[in-house]
Short mmCIF file of C-alpha atoms and ligand atoms in Angstrom, two decimals:
data_model
loop_
_atom_site.label_atom_id
_atom_site.label_comp_id
_atom_site.label_asym_id
_atom_site.label_seq_id
_atom_site.Cartn_x
_atom_site.Cartn_y
_atom_site.Cartn_z
CA UNK A 4 52.52 -4.99 1.31
CA UNK A 5 55.81 -5.06 -0.57
CA UNK A 6 58.31 -2.42 -1.60
CA UNK A 7 56.13 -1.08 -4.42
CA UNK A 8 53.31 -0.44 -1.97
CA UNK A 9 50.83 -2.96 -3.40
CA UNK A 10 49.85 -6.45 -2.21
CA UNK A 11 51.92 -9.37 -3.57
CA UNK A 12 50.30 -11.20 -6.46
CA UNK A 13 48.73 -14.59 -5.87
CA UNK A 14 48.09 -17.68 -7.99
CA UNK A 15 45.57 -20.50 -7.92
CA UNK A 16 46.64 -23.72 -9.65
CA UNK A 17 44.16 -26.51 -10.48
CA UNK A 18 45.68 -29.79 -11.64
CA UNK A 19 44.16 -33.04 -12.86
CA UNK A 20 45.62 -36.02 -14.70
CA UNK A 21 48.88 -37.90 -14.59
CA UNK A 22 52.10 -37.49 -12.63
CA UNK A 23 53.54 -35.46 -15.53
CA UNK A 24 50.93 -32.77 -14.86
CA UNK A 25 51.69 -32.90 -11.14
CA UNK A 26 55.39 -32.43 -11.93
CA UNK A 27 54.67 -29.53 -14.31
CA UNK A 28 52.46 -27.88 -11.69
CA UNK A 29 55.19 -28.16 -9.08
CA UNK A 30 57.70 -26.58 -11.47
CA UNK A 31 55.21 -23.83 -12.29
CA UNK A 32 54.50 -23.14 -8.61
CA UNK A 33 58.26 -22.88 -7.94
CA UNK A 34 58.60 -20.46 -10.85
CA UNK A 35 55.68 -18.34 -9.67
CA UNK A 36 57.05 -18.18 -6.13
CA UNK A 37 60.42 -17.12 -7.55
CA UNK A 38 58.56 -14.30 -9.35
CA UNK A 39 57.12 -13.16 -6.03
CA UNK A 40 53.69 -14.79 -6.23
CA UNK A 41 52.06 -16.48 -3.26
CA UNK A 42 49.42 -19.25 -3.32
CA UNK A 43 45.72 -18.30 -2.99
CA UNK A 44 43.26 -20.76 -1.43
CA UNK A 45 40.55 -20.12 -4.06
CA UNK A 46 40.38 -18.96 -7.67
CA UNK A 47 38.22 -15.97 -6.57
CA UNK A 48 41.09 -14.63 -4.46
CA UNK A 49 43.88 -15.07 -7.05
CA UNK A 50 45.46 -12.70 -9.57
CA UNK A 51 46.43 -15.63 -11.79
CA UNK A 52 44.43 -18.83 -12.29
CA UNK A 53 46.05 -21.76 -14.11
CA UNK A 54 44.23 -24.93 -15.14
CA UNK A 55 46.63 -27.82 -15.80
CA UNK A 56 44.44 -30.21 -17.73
CA UNK A 57 43.95 -33.80 -18.87
CA UNK A 58 41.87 -35.24 -21.72
CA UNK A 59 43.01 -38.88 -21.64
CA UNK A 60 39.36 -39.89 -21.19
CA UNK A 61 36.11 -38.03 -21.89
CA UNK A 62 35.38 -37.83 -18.13
CA UNK A 63 38.59 -35.82 -17.57
CA UNK A 64 37.82 -33.52 -20.50
CA UNK A 65 34.30 -32.92 -19.11
CA UNK A 66 35.82 -31.80 -15.80
CA UNK A 67 38.10 -29.33 -17.60
CA UNK A 68 35.21 -27.90 -19.64
CA UNK A 69 33.13 -27.55 -16.44
CA UNK A 70 35.94 -25.75 -14.68
CA UNK A 71 36.61 -23.44 -17.63
CA UNK A 72 32.94 -22.52 -17.94
CA UNK A 73 32.69 -21.77 -14.23
CA UNK A 74 35.59 -19.29 -14.55
CA UNK A 75 33.87 -17.28 -17.28
CA UNK A 76 31.79 -15.27 -14.77
CA UNK A 77 34.80 -14.59 -12.56
CA UNK A 78 36.78 -13.24 -15.51
CA UNK A 79 33.82 -10.99 -16.46
CA UNK A 80 33.66 -9.58 -12.94
CA UNK A 81 37.43 -9.21 -12.71
CA UNK A 82 38.90 -8.51 -16.18
CA UNK A 83 42.35 -7.95 -14.62
CA UNK A 84 42.47 -11.62 -13.54
CA UNK A 85 44.93 -13.61 -15.65
CA UNK A 86 43.61 -16.98 -16.81
CA UNK A 87 45.89 -19.63 -18.35
CA UNK A 88 45.20 -23.17 -19.52
CA UNK A 89 47.96 -25.75 -20.05
CA UNK A 90 48.13 -29.56 -20.27
CA UNK A 91 46.64 -31.98 -22.79
CA UNK A 92 43.40 -30.01 -23.26
CA UNK A 93 45.47 -27.60 -25.34
CA UNK A 94 45.44 -28.93 -28.90
CA UNK A 95 44.19 -26.64 -31.69
CA UNK A 96 44.96 -23.24 -30.08
CA UNK A 97 43.17 -20.94 -32.61
CA UNK A 98 39.99 -23.02 -32.22
CA UNK A 99 40.26 -22.89 -28.41
CA UNK A 100 40.80 -19.12 -28.49
CA UNK A 101 37.63 -18.76 -30.51
CA UNK A 102 35.67 -21.01 -28.17
CA UNK A 103 37.01 -19.52 -24.92
CA UNK A 104 37.91 -15.88 -25.75
CA UNK A 105 38.11 -14.99 -22.03
CA UNK A 106 41.21 -17.19 -21.55
CA UNK A 107 44.42 -15.11 -21.68
CA UNK A 108 46.77 -17.95 -22.60
CA UNK A 109 46.58 -21.48 -23.96
CA UNK A 110 50.03 -22.99 -23.35
CA UNK A 111 51.14 -26.26 -24.94
CA UNK A 112 51.37 -29.22 -22.53
CA UNK A 113 54.38 -28.80 -20.17
CA UNK A 114 55.11 -25.26 -21.49
CA UNK A 115 55.65 -23.86 -18.00
CA UNK A 116 57.76 -21.00 -19.41
CA UNK A 117 54.84 -19.57 -21.41
CA UNK A 118 52.73 -19.33 -18.23
CA UNK A 119 55.64 -17.75 -16.35
CA UNK A 120 56.02 -15.16 -19.13
CA UNK A 121 52.33 -14.26 -18.74
CA UNK A 122 52.75 -14.10 -14.96
CA UNK A 123 55.68 -11.68 -15.32
CA UNK A 124 53.56 -9.00 -17.01
CA UNK A 125 53.11 -5.95 -14.81
CA UNK A 126 49.54 -5.06 -13.79
CA UNK A 127 48.08 -1.89 -12.26
CA UNK A 128 46.66 -3.66 -9.20
CA UNK A 129 49.74 -5.35 -7.77
CA UNK A 130 53.40 -6.01 -8.41
CA UNK A 131 55.97 -8.80 -8.06
CA UNK A 132 58.92 -8.92 -5.72
CA UNK A 133 61.16 -11.70 -7.02
CA UNK A 134 62.35 -14.10 -4.31
CA UNK A 135 64.94 -16.83 -4.18
CA UNK A 136 63.38 -18.43 -1.10
CA UNK A 137 61.60 -21.49 -2.48
CA UNK A 138 59.41 -23.66 -0.24
CA UNK A 139 60.47 -27.18 0.80
CA UNK A 140 60.09 -30.03 -1.66
CA UNK A 141 57.71 -32.95 -1.13
CA UNK A 142 59.57 -35.96 0.34
CA UNK A 143 58.70 -37.91 -2.83
CA UNK A 144 59.09 -35.66 -5.88
CA UNK A 145 58.74 -36.08 -9.65
CA UNK A 146 61.29 -35.15 -12.31
CA UNK A 147 60.22 -35.34 -15.98
CA UNK A 148 63.01 -36.82 -18.11
CA UNK A 149 61.17 -36.77 -21.43
CA UNK A 150 57.97 -35.42 -22.88
CA UNK A 151 55.93 -36.69 -25.81
CA UNK A 152 55.91 -40.19 -27.22
CA UNK A 153 56.93 -41.91 -30.46
CA UNK A 154 54.45 -44.78 -30.17
CA UNK A 155 51.20 -44.84 -32.07
CA UNK A 156 48.75 -46.52 -29.68
CA UNK A 157 45.49 -46.18 -31.59
CA UNK A 158 43.34 -45.19 -28.58
CA UNK A 159 45.73 -42.56 -27.20
CA UNK A 160 45.32 -38.80 -27.49
CA UNK A 161 48.39 -37.98 -25.38
CA UNK A 162 50.87 -38.43 -28.19
CA UNK A 163 48.73 -36.20 -30.42
CA UNK A 164 48.79 -33.44 -27.80
CA UNK A 165 52.35 -33.83 -26.54
CA UNK A 166 54.02 -34.56 -29.87
CA UNK A 167 57.09 -36.70 -30.54
CA UNK A 168 59.44 -37.70 -27.74
CA UNK A 169 61.90 -35.07 -26.53
CA UNK A 170 64.38 -36.16 -23.88
CA UNK A 171 66.13 -33.82 -21.49
CA UNK A 172 69.93 -34.03 -21.23
CA UNK A 173 71.19 -36.04 -18.25
CA UNK A 174 72.97 -33.11 -16.58
CA UNK A 175 69.74 -31.07 -16.60
CA UNK A 176 67.84 -33.98 -15.01
CA UNK A 177 70.53 -34.45 -12.35
CA UNK A 178 70.57 -30.71 -11.58
CA UNK A 179 66.79 -30.66 -11.06
CA UNK A 180 66.85 -33.80 -8.92
CA UNK A 181 69.74 -32.44 -6.83
CA UNK A 182 67.91 -29.14 -6.25
CA UNK A 183 64.86 -31.07 -5.04
CA UNK A 184 66.98 -33.18 -2.71
CA UNK A 185 68.57 -30.01 -1.31
CA UNK A 186 65.04 -28.82 -0.51
CA UNK A 187 64.08 -32.03 1.31
CA UNK A 188 63.17 -34.67 -1.32
CA UNK A 189 64.39 -38.17 -0.46
CA UNK A 190 62.72 -40.02 -3.31
CA UNK A 191 62.69 -39.06 -6.97
CA UNK A 192 60.41 -40.57 -9.60
CA UNK A 193 61.68 -40.07 -13.14
CA UNK A 194 58.78 -39.46 -15.50
CA UNK A 195 58.10 -39.98 -19.17
CA UNK A 196 55.18 -41.18 -21.28
CA UNK A 197 57.52 -43.97 -22.33
CA UNK A 198 60.44 -43.71 -19.99
CA UNK A 199 62.26 -46.74 -21.41
CA UNK A 200 62.75 -45.00 -24.77
CA UNK A 201 64.58 -42.14 -23.03
CA UNK A 202 67.51 -40.72 -25.01
CA UNK A 203 66.77 -42.13 -28.47
CA UNK A 204 66.29 -38.56 -29.70
CA UNK A 205 69.51 -37.25 -28.10
CA UNK A 206 73.03 -37.19 -29.52
CA UNK A 207 74.96 -40.27 -28.37
CA UNK A 208 71.67 -41.96 -27.42
CA UNK A 209 72.03 -42.16 -23.63
CA UNK A 210 69.63 -44.61 -21.99
CA UNK A 211 67.39 -44.66 -18.94
CA UNK A 212 69.98 -46.93 -17.30
CA UNK A 213 72.51 -44.08 -17.75
CA UNK A 214 70.09 -41.64 -16.09
CA UNK A 215 69.58 -44.04 -13.18
CA UNK A 216 73.36 -44.34 -12.72
CA UNK A 217 73.78 -40.56 -12.75
CA UNK A 218 70.89 -39.78 -10.40
CA UNK A 219 72.03 -42.59 -8.10
CA UNK A 220 75.12 -40.56 -7.23
CA UNK A 221 73.17 -37.73 -5.62
CA UNK A 222 73.98 -37.62 -1.94
CA UNK A 223 70.96 -37.38 0.33
CA UNK A 224 68.71 -39.13 -2.20
CA UNK A 225 67.57 -42.50 -0.89
CA UNK A 226 65.12 -43.84 -3.42
CA UNK A 227 64.61 -43.70 -7.18
CA UNK A 228 61.62 -44.84 -9.24
CA UNK A 229 60.69 -44.39 -12.89
CA UNK A 230 57.48 -44.57 -14.88
CA UNK A 231 55.88 -45.43 -17.25
CA UNK A 232 57.64 -48.31 -19.00
CA UNK A 233 56.62 -49.66 -22.39
CA UNK A 234 56.85 -53.46 -22.72
CA UNK A 235 58.29 -53.21 -26.24
CA UNK A 236 61.09 -50.89 -25.12
CA UNK A 237 62.25 -52.36 -21.81
CA UNK A 238 65.88 -53.46 -22.26
CA UNK A 239 67.97 -56.07 -20.43
CA UNK A 240 70.34 -53.21 -19.58
CA UNK A 241 67.52 -51.45 -17.73
CA UNK A 242 66.47 -54.59 -15.84
CA UNK A 243 70.11 -55.07 -14.79
CA UNK A 244 70.38 -51.44 -13.66
CA UNK A 245 67.28 -51.81 -11.46
CA UNK A 246 68.64 -55.07 -10.04
CA UNK A 247 72.10 -53.67 -9.28
CA UNK A 248 71.52 -50.07 -8.11
CA UNK A 249 70.50 -50.13 -4.43
CA UNK A 250 68.56 -46.85 -4.49
CA UNK A 251 66.36 -47.95 -7.40
CA UNK A 252 63.17 -49.39 -5.91
CA UNK A 253 61.74 -52.81 -6.74
CA UNK A 254 58.71 -51.31 -8.43
CA UNK A 255 57.93 -51.32 -12.15
CA UNK A 256 54.90 -49.87 -13.93
CA UNK A 257 54.43 -51.90 -17.11
CA UNK A 258 51.08 -51.28 -18.85
CA UNK A 259 49.77 -54.39 -20.63
CA UNK A 260 46.45 -52.78 -21.76
CA UNK A 261 44.98 -56.12 -22.95
CA UNK A 262 45.60 -59.85 -22.61
CA UNK A 263 44.42 -60.61 -26.13
CA UNK A 264 46.76 -60.62 -29.13
CA UNK A 265 44.20 -59.35 -31.64
CA UNK A 266 43.21 -56.43 -29.37
CA UNK A 267 46.88 -55.62 -28.71
CA UNK A 268 47.49 -55.57 -32.47
CA UNK A 269 44.58 -53.19 -33.04
CA UNK A 270 45.72 -51.02 -30.14
CA UNK A 271 49.09 -50.73 -31.91
CA UNK A 272 50.97 -51.91 -28.83
CA UNK A 273 53.87 -53.64 -30.68
CA UNK A 274 54.06 -56.76 -28.45
CA UNK A 275 51.97 -59.87 -27.96
CA UNK A 276 50.87 -61.68 -24.82
CA UNK A 277 53.69 -64.26 -25.00
CA UNK A 278 56.32 -61.49 -25.23
CA UNK A 279 54.75 -59.64 -22.30
CA UNK A 280 54.64 -62.80 -20.19
CA UNK A 281 58.29 -63.52 -21.03
CA UNK A 282 59.29 -59.98 -20.02
CA UNK A 283 57.52 -60.33 -16.66
CA UNK A 284 59.30 -63.66 -16.07
CA UNK A 285 62.70 -62.07 -16.80
CA UNK A 286 61.99 -59.08 -14.53
CA UNK A 287 60.86 -61.32 -11.68
CA UNK A 288 63.92 -63.55 -12.07
CA UNK A 289 66.36 -60.61 -12.10
CA UNK A 290 64.70 -58.47 -9.40
CA UNK A 291 63.36 -60.66 -6.60
CA UNK A 292 60.30 -59.32 -4.71
CA UNK A 293 59.70 -56.65 -7.31
CA UNK A 294 56.24 -55.08 -7.32
CA UNK A 295 54.62 -54.92 -10.73
CA UNK A 296 51.83 -52.54 -11.65
CA UNK A 297 49.94 -52.41 -14.91
CA UNK A 298 47.29 -50.47 -16.86
CA UNK A 299 44.34 -52.13 -18.58
CA UNK A 300 41.69 -50.77 -20.93
CA UNK A 301 38.44 -52.76 -21.09
CA UNK A 302 35.77 -52.46 -23.77
CA UNK A 303 38.10 -51.36 -26.58
CA UNK A 304 36.41 -51.24 -30.03
CA UNK A 305 35.16 -54.71 -30.93
CA UNK A 306 36.38 -56.39 -27.72
CA UNK A 307 34.36 -59.62 -27.40
CA UNK A 308 33.60 -61.38 -24.13
CA UNK A 309 36.17 -64.05 -25.03
CA UNK A 310 38.83 -61.37 -25.65
CA UNK A 311 37.99 -59.72 -22.34
CA UNK A 312 38.30 -63.13 -20.64
CA UNK A 313 41.82 -63.43 -22.07
CA UNK A 314 42.71 -60.19 -20.26
CA UNK A 315 41.04 -61.38 -17.06
CA UNK A 316 42.93 -64.69 -17.14
CA UNK A 317 46.27 -62.99 -17.80
CA UNK A 318 45.77 -60.72 -14.77
CA UNK A 319 44.84 -63.77 -12.68
CA UNK A 320 47.96 -65.57 -13.88
CA UNK A 321 50.50 -62.73 -13.53
CA UNK A 322 49.14 -61.43 -10.21
CA UNK A 323 50.06 -57.74 -10.32
CA UNK A 324 50.47 -55.67 -7.17
CA UNK A 325 48.38 -52.92 -8.73
CA UNK A 326 46.11 -52.67 -11.78
CA UNK A 327 44.87 -49.31 -13.06
CA UNK A 328 41.79 -50.24 -15.08
CA UNK A 329 39.85 -47.88 -17.35
CA UNK A 330 36.84 -48.28 -19.62
CA UNK A 331 37.76 -47.40 -23.20
CA UNK A 332 36.86 -43.81 -23.99
CA UNK A 333 36.76 -42.70 -27.64
CA UNK A 334 39.12 -39.81 -28.25
CA UNK A 335 38.44 -37.70 -31.35
CA UNK A 336 41.40 -37.52 -33.71
CA UNK A 337 42.89 -40.89 -32.69
CA UNK A 338 43.00 -43.77 -35.22
CA UNK A 339 40.58 -45.81 -33.08
CA UNK A 340 37.99 -43.02 -33.31
CA UNK A 341 37.29 -44.22 -36.87
CA UNK A 342 36.17 -47.64 -35.58
CA UNK A 343 32.80 -48.31 -33.96
CA UNK A 344 32.86 -47.82 -30.18
CA UNK A 345 30.59 -50.84 -29.98
CA UNK A 346 30.89 -52.21 -26.43
CA UNK A 347 27.90 -50.73 -24.55
CA UNK A 348 28.73 -48.48 -21.59
CA UNK A 349 27.07 -50.86 -19.10
CA UNK A 350 29.12 -53.78 -20.43
CA UNK A 351 32.35 -51.75 -20.20
CA UNK A 352 31.48 -50.95 -16.61
CA UNK A 353 30.78 -54.64 -15.84
CA UNK A 354 34.21 -55.60 -17.23
CA UNK A 355 35.91 -52.76 -15.36
CA UNK A 356 34.25 -53.86 -12.13
CA UNK A 357 35.22 -57.51 -12.73
CA UNK A 358 38.90 -56.49 -13.06
CA UNK A 359 38.63 -54.31 -9.95
CA UNK A 360 37.11 -57.17 -7.93
CA UNK A 361 39.79 -59.59 -9.12
CA UNK A 362 42.53 -57.13 -8.27
CA UNK A 363 41.10 -56.46 -4.84
CA UNK A 364 41.40 -60.19 -4.09
CA UNK A 365 44.90 -60.57 -5.64
CA UNK A 366 46.36 -57.44 -3.98
CA UNK A 367 44.77 -58.44 -0.68
CA UNK A 368 46.51 -61.83 -0.87
CA UNK A 369 49.87 -60.35 -1.90
CA UNK A 370 49.78 -57.76 0.89
CA UNK A 371 48.66 -60.30 3.53
CA UNK A 372 52.06 -61.95 3.20
CA UNK A 373 53.58 -58.85 4.84
CA UNK A 374 51.59 -59.29 8.05
CA UNK A 375 53.98 -59.43 11.01
CA UNK A 376 56.98 -58.43 8.86
CA UNK A 377 59.13 -55.33 9.28
CA UNK A 378 59.21 -53.05 6.25
CA UNK A 379 61.11 -49.89 5.42
CA UNK A 380 58.75 -46.93 4.99
CA UNK A 381 59.75 -43.52 3.66
CA UNK A 382 57.37 -41.21 5.53
CA UNK A 383 55.81 -38.52 3.33
CA UNK A 384 53.27 -36.71 5.51
CA UNK A 385 50.71 -36.79 8.29
CA UNK A 386 47.24 -37.88 7.13
CA UNK A 387 44.23 -37.77 9.48
CA UNK A 388 46.50 -38.10 12.52
CA UNK A 389 48.60 -40.98 11.14
CA UNK A 390 51.99 -40.94 9.44
CA UNK A 391 51.74 -41.98 5.81
CA UNK A 392 54.51 -43.39 3.66
CA UNK A 393 55.47 -46.06 1.16
CA UNK A 394 57.56 -49.19 1.08
CA UNK A 395 60.18 -49.63 -1.63
CA UNK A 396 57.54 -51.68 -3.46
CA UNK A 397 55.21 -48.63 -3.40
CA UNK A 398 52.77 -50.02 -0.81
CA UNK A 399 50.99 -47.42 1.29
CA UNK A 400 51.61 -47.80 5.04
CA UNK A 401 50.07 -45.83 7.93
CA UNK A 402 51.22 -45.72 11.53
CA UNK A 403 50.58 -43.56 14.58
CA UNK A 404 53.44 -42.05 16.57
CA UNK A 405 54.11 -38.83 18.47
CA UNK A 406 57.57 -38.22 16.98
CA UNK A 407 58.06 -36.21 13.77
CA UNK A 408 58.68 -38.80 11.05
CA UNK A 409 58.33 -36.61 7.97
CA UNK A 410 61.17 -37.34 5.53
CA UNK A 411 62.55 -40.17 7.63
CA UNK A 412 62.91 -43.88 6.94
CA UNK A 413 60.87 -45.80 9.49
CA UNK A 414 61.06 -49.49 10.24
CA UNK A 415 57.44 -50.51 10.60
CA UNK A 416 55.99 -53.83 11.78
CA UNK A 417 52.84 -54.55 9.77
CA UNK A 418 49.82 -55.27 11.97
CA UNK A 419 46.98 -55.12 9.42
CA UNK A 420 46.86 -55.45 5.64
CA UNK A 421 44.23 -54.62 3.04
CA UNK A 422 44.36 -54.54 -0.76
CA UNK A 423 45.16 -50.82 -0.99
CA UNK A 424 47.04 -50.03 2.24
CA UNK A 425 48.46 -51.38 5.48
CA UNK A 426 48.74 -50.39 9.13
CA UNK A 427 51.72 -50.93 11.40
CA UNK A 428 53.69 -49.98 14.47
CA UNK A 429 56.97 -48.15 14.23
CA UNK A 430 59.96 -50.06 15.62
CA UNK A 431 62.69 -47.49 14.97
CA UNK A 432 64.56 -45.85 12.15
CA UNK A 433 65.67 -47.92 9.16
CA UNK A 434 69.23 -47.75 7.88
CA UNK A 435 69.75 -45.35 4.99
CA UNK A 436 71.37 -46.56 1.77
CA UNK A 437 73.20 -43.52 0.43
CA UNK A 438 76.11 -44.93 -1.51
N1 SAM B 512 52.79 -44.71 -21.72
C1 SAM B 512 51.86 -45.57 -21.15
C2 SAM B 512 51.74 -46.89 -21.91
O1 SAM B 512 52.72 -47.43 -22.36
O2 SAM B 512 50.67 -47.42 -22.04
C3 SAM B 512 50.54 -44.96 -20.83
C4 SAM B 512 50.24 -43.53 -21.06
S1 SAM B 512 48.50 -43.18 -21.08
C5 SAM B 512 48.54 -41.52 -21.19
C6 SAM B 512 47.95 -43.55 -19.44
C7 SAM B 512 46.86 -44.58 -19.37
O3 SAM B 512 45.61 -44.03 -19.71
C8 SAM B 512 47.04 -45.72 -20.33
O4 SAM B 512 47.89 -46.68 -19.82
C9 SAM B 512 45.67 -46.24 -20.57
O5 SAM B 512 45.38 -47.34 -19.75
C10 SAM B 512 44.79 -45.04 -20.25
N2 SAM B 512 44.18 -44.56 -21.49
C11 SAM B 512 44.78 -43.92 -22.50
N3 SAM B 512 43.91 -43.65 -23.49
C12 SAM B 512 42.72 -44.14 -23.09
C13 SAM B 512 41.43 -44.19 -23.68
N4 SAM B 512 41.20 -43.68 -24.88
N5 SAM B 512 40.43 -44.78 -22.98
C14 SAM B 512 40.65 -45.30 -21.76
N6 SAM B 512 41.85 -45.28 -21.15
C15 SAM B 512 42.88 -44.72 -21.81
FE1 F3S B 513 50.02 -43.07 -25.49
FE2 F3S B 513 50.97 -45.42 -26.18
FE3 F3S B 513 52.59 -43.37 -25.96
S1 F3S B 513 49.49 -45.03 -24.57
S2 F3S B 513 51.64 -42.01 -24.46
S3 F3S B 513 51.00 -43.59 -27.47
S4 F3S B 513 53.01 -45.51 -25.36
#
């Protein structure tokens, strides 16, 4: 019970999709806790249910629709329950309101404030007691630096839902990152749909390199990452900043999407294979031992076997540390939706599996080189009895030890490697770079 004699209000937050949604959900949870809400383990026990949604592929959209439908009965039984939907599912709001009249609020993607305004409304059943006592931050936390995107990739619904790019001023980004560090974060990942284009919409046009410099000065912060980069927007200045700033990790996410020039042109990607290859060469020359991750879409409209093979060969040649591969999913309203989605589902799946198998071999070989070496691991949490953390190159490492390693930098000797993770034995604490 609180001062007004009623139980504190509770929230249930369901999140799917990208890191941007995870970051928005964390900001929303902080805001709700500041309003006096507490987390509920299940939707049935909450006063406020928020779905933070993704529609990047049909499979994600299907999950959202399933979840929304399953909440209809709950709302009928408990009309006082507040139900809000945010994220990329929220496009045409009047149409959604007609289709799902039991939803109290459809908030535009990342519009955390609209959900907080709904949550602030008084109800008869319970009341809020605002608090300033926020919970600890995850050891590795996300900070959005821009939302939206100015590219026109023909398959992509995200830019239709999130609108044009809007960058946050540097001092606001630094303030959020500093607050997270004060609450225990040691690693910050700066997020944007196209993080390399940061600042082009701001007065004075600050760059991502400027943000990295500013965030680098935060005391108590040990590691910085950023994602996602766009190959057409990655500048020499940015590559130099990554190479010269010690806290910025050797880890770059650079989606290629296809290894075929004609497909890249139809995807509207604004680079060709030769330019992408040249960029990778320059990054690898400037930042030794950097880990490179990429995204690939297979089975895009009209993709022939020969065009798919061009992608396969490029992945074999460039040997990425990580490949996120997806079968093309037609998204209504995108330019590509007007073209025939003519690669059969089974063939898309065969291509997706072929890329997965290739990547399993490549990543396995890359990681095997770390066997017997000592690596620096920032420990994030305990998972099934083992400490779990990441190297600067974003490799997942597990080790067992009785001491409390959460939020510490461990020096770990690698004793087993696989394509997706590694095992090791802790040899002590690693030295912190905090300058
Ligand atoms: N900004 C990034 C870039 O430069 O490509 C990616 C943002 S996108 C929201 C995240 C990933 O989802 C993409 O890299 C792409 O591989 C995948 N994706 C986007 N639209 C897709 C679609 N229609 N079908 C399958 N995968 C898709
Ligand atoms: Fe989408 Fe392309 Fe932007 S994938 S988010 S339009 S860079």
